[in-house]
CSV table of C-alpha atoms in Angstrom, one decimal:
chain,number,residue,atom,x,y,z
A,5,UNK,CA,10.1,0.2,2.5
A,6,UNK,CA,13.3,-0.5,0.6
A,7,UNK,CA,13.1,3.0,-1.0
A,8,UNK,CA,11.6,5.2,-3.5
A,9,UNK,CA,11.8,6.2,-7.3
A,10,UNK,CA,11.5,10.3,-8.0
A,11,UNK,CA,11.0,11.1,-11.7
A,12,UNK,CA,11.0,14.4,-13.1
A,13,UNK,CA,9.5,14.6,-16.8
A,14,UNK,CA,11.4,16.3,-19.6
A,15,UNK,CA,10.8,19.7,-19.8
A,16,UNK,CA,9.6,20.6,-16.4
A,17,UNK,CA,13.2,22.0,-15.4
A,18,UNK,CA,13.2,24.5,-18.3
A,19,UNK,CA,10.5,27.1,-17.6
A,20,UNK,CA,10.8,30.7,-18.9
A,21,UNK,CA,14.0,32.0,-20.4
A,22,UNK,CA,16.5,28.7,-19.7
A,23,UNK,CA,16.1,25.7,-22.1
A,24,UNK,CA,14.3,22.7,-21.3
A,25,UNK,CA,15.9,20.0,-19.7
A,26,UNK,CA,16.3,16.1,-19.5
A,27,UNK,CA,14.2,13.9,-17.7
A,28,UNK,CA,15.8,13.1,-14.1
A,29,UNK,CA,15.2,10.0,-12.3
A,30,UNK,CA,16.4,9.4,-8.8
A,31,UNK,CA,16.5,6.5,-6.5
A,32,UNK,CA,16.6,7.0,-2.7
A,33,UNK,CA,16.9,4.3,0.0
A,34,UNK,CA,16.1,5.1,3.8
A,35,UNK,CA,17.8,7.8,5.3
A,36,UNK,CA,18.8,9.5,2.0
A,37,UNK,CA,17.3,13.1,0.9
A,38,UNK,CA,16.9,14.8,-2.4
A,39,UNK,CA,16.4,18.6,-2.7
A,40,UNK,CA,14.4,20.5,-5.2
A,41,UNK,CA,14.0,24.1,-6.5
A,42,UNK,CA,15.7,26.6,-8.7
A,43,UNK,CA,19.1,26.2,-7.6
A,44,UNK,CA,22.4,28.2,-7.7
A,45,UNK,CA,26.0,27.4,-7.7
A,46,UNK,CA,26.0,28.1,-3.9
A,47,UNK,CA,22.5,26.2,-3.4
A,48,UNK,CA,22.5,22.7,-5.5
A,49,UNK,CA,19.7,20.8,-5.9
A,50,UNK,CA,19.0,17.3,-7.0
A,51,UNK,CA,15.6,18.2,-8.9
A,52,UNK,CA,16.0,21.6,-10.8
A,53,UNK,CA,12.5,23.4,-11.1
A,54,UNK,CA,13.2,26.7,-13.0
A,55,UNK,CA,10.3,29.2,-12.6
A,56,UNK,CA,10.8,32.7,-10.9
A,57,UNK,CA,7.9,31.7,-8.7
A,58,UNK,CA,10.1,28.6,-7.2
A,59,UNK,CA,12.4,29.2,-4.4
A,60,UNK,CA,16.1,28.4,-4.9
A,61,UNK,CA,15.9,25.7,-2.7
A,62,UNK,CA,12.3,25.2,-2.4
A,63,UNK,CA,12.0,21.8,-0.5
A,64,UNK,CA,13.7,18.5,0.4
A,65,UNK,CA,12.5,14.8,-0.1
A,66,UNK,CA,13.5,12.3,2.8
A,67,UNK,CA,13.3,8.4,2.9
A,68,UNK,CA,12.6,6.9,6.1
A,69,UNK,CA,12.1,3.1,6.8
A,70,UNK,CA,8.1,2.7,6.2
A,71,UNK,CA,7.7,6.0,4.2
A,72,UNK,CA,8.7,9.4,2.5
A,73,UNK,CA,8.6,12.9,4.1
A,74,UNK,CA,8.2,16.4,2.3
A,75,UNK,CA,9.4,19.5,3.7
A,76,UNK,CA,8.3,23.0,2.3
A,77,UNK,CA,10.9,25.6,2.6
A,78,UNK,CA,9.1,28.2,0.7
A,79,UNK,CA,7.8,31.1,3.3
A,80,UNK,CA,4.6,31.9,1.0
A,81,UNK,CA,3.7,28.9,-1.0
A,82,UNK,CA,1.9,25.9,-0.3
A,83,UNK,CA,2.5,22.5,-2.4
A,84,UNK,CA,0.4,19.8,-3.3
A,85,UNK,CA,0.9,16.1,-2.9
A,86,UNK,CA,-1.9,14.4,-5.1
A,87,UNK,CA,-2.7,10.7,-5.6
A,88,UNK,CA,-3.3,10.3,-9.4
A,89,UNK,CA,-4.8,6.9,-8.4
A,90,UNK,CA,-6.8,8.3,-5.5
A,91,UNK,CA,-9.8,9.9,-7.4
A,92,UNK,CA,-8.7,13.7,-6.4
A,93,UNK,CA,-7.2,12.5,-3.1
A,94,UNK,CA,-4.4,15.1,-2.3
A,95,UNK,CA,-2.5,16.6,0.6
A,96,UNK,CA,-1.6,20.5,1.1
A,97,UNK,CA,2.0,21.1,2.5
A,98,UNK,CA,1.9,24.4,3.9
A,99,UNK,CA,4.8,26.9,4.0
A,100,UNK,CA,7.6,26.2,6.3
A,101,UNK,CA,6.5,22.6,7.0
A,102,UNK,CA,8.9,20.2,7.9
A,103,UNK,CA,8.8,16.2,7.3
A,104,UNK,CA,5.4,16.0,6.1
A,105,UNK,CA,4.7,12.3,6.2
A,106,UNK,CA,3.3,10.9,2.7
A,107,UNK,CA,1.0,8.2,2.6
A,108,UNK,CA,0.4,7.8,-1.1
A,109,UNK,CA,2.5,4.8,-3.1
A,110,UNK,CA,2.4,6.8,-6.1
A,111,UNK,CA,2.5,10.7,-5.8
A,112,UNK,CA,2.5,13.8,-7.8
A,113,UNK,CA,4.1,16.8,-6.1
A,114,UNK,CA,2.8,20.1,-7.6
A,115,UNK,CA,4.5,23.6,-7.0
A,116,UNK,CA,2.5,26.8,-8.5
A,117,UNK,CA,4.1,29.0,-11.0
A,118,UNK,CA,3.6,32.4,-12.3
A,119,UNK,CA,2.5,30.9,-15.8
A,120,UNK,CA,-0.8,28.9,-16.8
A,121,UNK,CA,1.0,25.5,-15.7
A,122,UNK,CA,2.1,24.1,-12.6
A,123,UNK,CA,5.6,22.2,-12.2
A,124,UNK,CA,5.5,19.0,-11.0
A,125,UNK,CA,7.5,15.8,-10.1
A,126,UNK,CA,6.3,12.1,-9.4
A,127,UNK,CA,7.2,9.9,-6.3
A,128,UNK,CA,6.9,6.1,-6.4
A,129,UNK,CA,7.0,4.3,-3.2
A,130,UNK,CA,6.3,0.6,-4.1
A,131,UNK,CA,7.3,-1.0,-1.2
A,132,UNK,CA,4.7,-0.3,1.4
A,133,UNK,CA,4.4,-3.0,4.0
A,134,UNK,CA,0.9,-4.6,4.6
A,135,UNK,CA,0.1,-6.9,7.4
A,136,UNK,CA,-1.4,-10.4,6.2
A,137,UNK,CA,-4.8,-10.6,6.1
A,138,UNK,CA,-5.3,-14.1,7.4
A,139,UNK,CA,-3.0,-12.9,10.4
A,140,UNK,CA,-5.4,-10.1,11.0
A,141,UNK,CA,-8.3,-12.3,10.9
A,142,UNK,CA,-6.9,-14.7,13.1
A,143,UNK,CA,-6.3,-11.7,15.6
A,144,UNK,CA,-9.9,-10.2,14.9
A,145,UNK,CA,-11.4,-13.4,16.0
A,146,UNK,CA,-9.7,-14.0,19.3
A,147,UNK,CA,-11.2,-12.1,22.1
A,148,UNK,CA,-9.7,-12.1,25.3
A,149,UNK,CA,-11.4,-13.2,28.5
A,150,UNK,CA,-14.7,-11.0,28.8
A,151,UNK,CA,-13.9,-9.3,25.4
A,152,UNK,CA,-15.6,-9.1,22.1
A,153,UNK,CA,-14.9,-9.2,18.6
A,154,UNK,CA,-14.4,-6.0,16.7
A,155,UNK,CA,-17.0,-5.0,14.2
A,156,UNK,CA,-16.8,-3.3,10.6
A,157,UNK,CA,-17.7,0.5,11.2
A,158,UNK,CA,-19.0,0.2,7.6
A,159,UNK,CA,-20.5,-3.3,6.6
A,160,UNK,CA,-21.2,-2.8,2.8
A,161,UNK,CA,-22.2,-6.2,0.8
A,162,UNK,CA,-20.5,-5.3,-2.5
A,163,UNK,CA,-22.7,-8.1,-4.1
A,164,UNK,CA,-25.9,-6.3,-3.0
A,165,UNK,CA,-27.8,-3.8,-5.4
A,166,UNK,CA,-27.3,-0.8,-3.1
A,167,UNK,CA,-23.8,-1.2,-3.2
A,168,UNK,CA,-23.9,-1.0,-7.3
A,169,UNK,CA,-26.1,2.3,-6.8
A,170,UNK,CA,-23.3,3.7,-4.4
A,171,UNK,CA,-20.7,2.9,-7.0
A,172,UNK,CA,-22.7,4.5,-9.6
A,173,UNK,CA,-23.0,7.6,-7.3
A,174,UNK,CA,-19.1,7.7,-6.8
A,175,UNK,CA,-18.0,6.9,-10.4
A,176,UNK,CA,-17.9,10.4,-11.9
A,177,UNK,CA,-15.3,11.1,-8.9
A,178,UNK,CA,-13.5,7.9,-9.3
A,179,UNK,CA,-13.2,8.7,-13.3
A,180,UNK,CA,-11.7,11.9,-12.2
A,181,UNK,CA,-14.3,13.9,-13.8
A,182,UNK,CA,-14.7,16.4,-10.8
A,183,UNK,CA,-16.4,19.2,-12.0
A,184,UNK,CA,-19.4,16.6,-12.8
A,185,UNK,CA,-22.2,16.8,-10.3
A,186,UNK,CA,-23.1,13.6,-8.5
A,187,UNK,CA,-25.6,11.6,-10.4
A,188,UNK,CA,-29.2,12.1,-10.1
A,189,UNK,CA,-31.8,9.2,-9.2
A,190,UNK,CA,-32.9,9.3,-12.8
A,191,UNK,CA,-29.2,9.2,-14.1
A,192,UNK,CA,-28.4,6.2,-11.6
A,193,UNK,CA,-31.5,4.2,-13.5
A,194,UNK,CA,-29.9,4.9,-16.8
A,195,UNK,CA,-26.6,4.3,-15.7
A,196,UNK,CA,-27.7,0.5,-14.1
A,197,UNK,CA,-30.2,-0.5,-16.7
A,198,UNK,CA,-27.6,-2.9,-18.4
A,199,UNK,CA,-26.7,-4.5,-15.5
A,200,UNK,CA,-28.7,-8.0,-15.2
A,201,UNK,CA,-29.5,-7.3,-11.5
A,202,UNK,CA,-30.8,-4.0,-12.5
A,203,UNK,CA,-33.0,-4.3,-15.5
A,204,UNK,CA,-36.3,-3.6,-13.6
A,205,UNK,CA,-34.7,-1.1,-11.2
A,206,UNK,CA,-36.9,2.2,-10.8
A,207,UNK,CA,-36.4,5.5,-9.6
A,208,UNK,CA,-38.1,4.7,-6.3
A,209,UNK,CA,-36.1,1.7,-5.9
A,210,UNK,CA,-33.2,3.8,-6.1
A,211,UNK,CA,-33.9,6.6,-3.6
A,212,UNK,CA,-34.9,3.8,-1.2
A,213,UNK,CA,-31.3,2.4,-1.6
A,214,UNK,CA,-29.8,5.6,-0.9
A,215,UNK,CA,-31.8,6.0,2.1
A,216,UNK,CA,-30.8,2.8,3.2
A,217,UNK,CA,-27.2,3.6,2.7
A,218,UNK,CA,-27.3,6.9,4.3
A,219,UNK,CA,-29.5,5.5,7.3
A,220,UNK,CA,-28.5,2.2,8.2
A,221,UNK,CA,-25.1,1.4,6.5
A,222,UNK,CA,-23.3,4.5,6.7
A,223,UNK,CA,-25.7,6.4,9.4
A,224,UNK,CA,-25.5,9.8,7.8
A,225,UNK,CA,-27.6,12.3,9.9
A,226,UNK,CA,-30.4,14.1,7.5
A,227,UNK,CA,-32.6,17.2,8.4
A,228,UNK,CA,-36.1,16.0,9.4
A,229,UNK,CA,-38.6,14.7,6.8
A,230,UNK,CA,-40.8,17.7,7.1
A,231,UNK,CA,-38.3,20.0,5.6
A,232,UNK,CA,-39.7,21.6,2.5
A,233,UNK,CA,-36.4,21.6,0.8
A,234,UNK,CA,-36.6,18.1,0.1
A,235,UNK,CA,-34.5,17.7,-3.3
A,236,UNK,CA,-31.8,19.8,-1.6
A,237,UNK,CA,-31.8,17.6,1.5
A,238,UNK,CA,-31.8,14.5,-0.8
A,239,UNK,CA,-28.9,16.1,-2.9
A,240,UNK,CA,-26.9,16.7,-0.2
A,241,UNK,CA,-27.2,13.1,1.4
A,242,UNK,CA,-26.0,12.0,-2.2
A,243,UNK,CA,-22.9,14.4,-1.6
A,244,UNK,CA,-22.2,13.2,1.9
A,245,UNK,CA,-22.4,9.5,0.8
A,246,UNK,CA,-20.1,9.8,-2.1
A,247,UNK,CA,-17.5,12.0,0.2
A,248,UNK,CA,-17.7,9.4,2.8
A,249,UNK,CA,-17.4,6.4,0.7
A,250,UNK,CA,-14.2,7.7,-1.1
A,251,UNK,CA,-12.6,9.4,1.9
A,252,UNK,CA,-12.4,5.9,3.5
A,253,UNK,CA,-12.0,3.7,0.4
A,254,UNK,CA,-15.2,2.0,0.8
A,255,UNK,CA,-15.7,2.5,-3.1
A,256,UNK,CA,-12.3,2.4,-5.1
A,257,UNK,CA,-11.7,2.1,-8.8
A,258,UNK,CA,-11.4,-1.3,-9.2
A,259,UNK,CA,-15.3,-1.4,-8.2
A,260,UNK,CA,-16.2,0.1,-11.5
A,261,UNK,CA,-15.4,-3.1,-13.1
A,262,UNK,CA,-19.1,-3.9,-11.2
A,263,UNK,CA,-20.9,-1.4,-13.2
A,264,UNK,CA,-22.3,-2.2,-17.0
A,265,UNK,CA,-20.1,-0.8,-19.7
A,266,UNK,CA,-20.8,3.0,-20.1
A,267,UNK,CA,-21.1,2.5,-24.2
A,268,UNK,CA,-23.0,-0.5,-25.8
A,269,UNK,CA,-20.7,-3.0,-27.6
A,270,UNK,CA,-19.3,-1.4,-30.9
A,271,UNK,CA,-20.6,2.1,-30.3
A,272,UNK,CA,-16.9,3.7,-29.4
A,273,UNK,CA,-15.6,1.8,-32.9
A,274,UNK,CA,-18.5,3.2,-35.0
A,275,UNK,CA,-18.0,6.9,-33.5
A,276,UNK,CA,-14.5,6.3,-34.2
A,277,UNK,CA,-14.8,5.4,-37.9
A,278,UNK,CA,-17.0,8.2,-38.7
């Protein structure tokens, strides 16, 4: 990784009685650091965050060769590192944690305040290194003497109807509609009916796809079929499927393009005209 870019939006360093400050952009290379906090004449910081709840020296960013680290110098406050592109994905950096490695390419570091809002700054790490897929496929195909090929933990066919059902289940979380519950079976039928392959999809078929995903593809254990709380069990199964799919990146934001449009053509335009 050649370096990172740290961006503090305008106004984030002026909370309370002190004036709002200008936006700050820092470019850091491997081995370089940047400190953040309220700062003072004896404790200079590169990112000035003015709020009574933030320490003079709240923390430090350090860039290594292949990632960046966050140190929390607070004795009491945890910080959050959010992945704005990761469907609610985040890390919690506890008090006094030193050198926590951050895996996200785009991150938002969030600090709590005494007010109604938080203080945050962004970190861009665009140069993460990935292995060449052709090299990986070639290596996977070479089993040593007596060896066997590695199999996928979750083998999902992205062209299959069951995958569309899984994407529809995950859609609210991927669109950052976190308070929204996981869609019910009738809601999935309604959501997918505009897809050419799902025009005749029934609620029973959706339930079968969910069972197939849970039992065969993702191997989620469930209570016995005789459990009288059947609806509760099925809801738990959907929740578990969504959590597993999002945690391991089996369903990602780009998969939303597989779903039919959320609104019929022209609907938004007519609503806007009103």
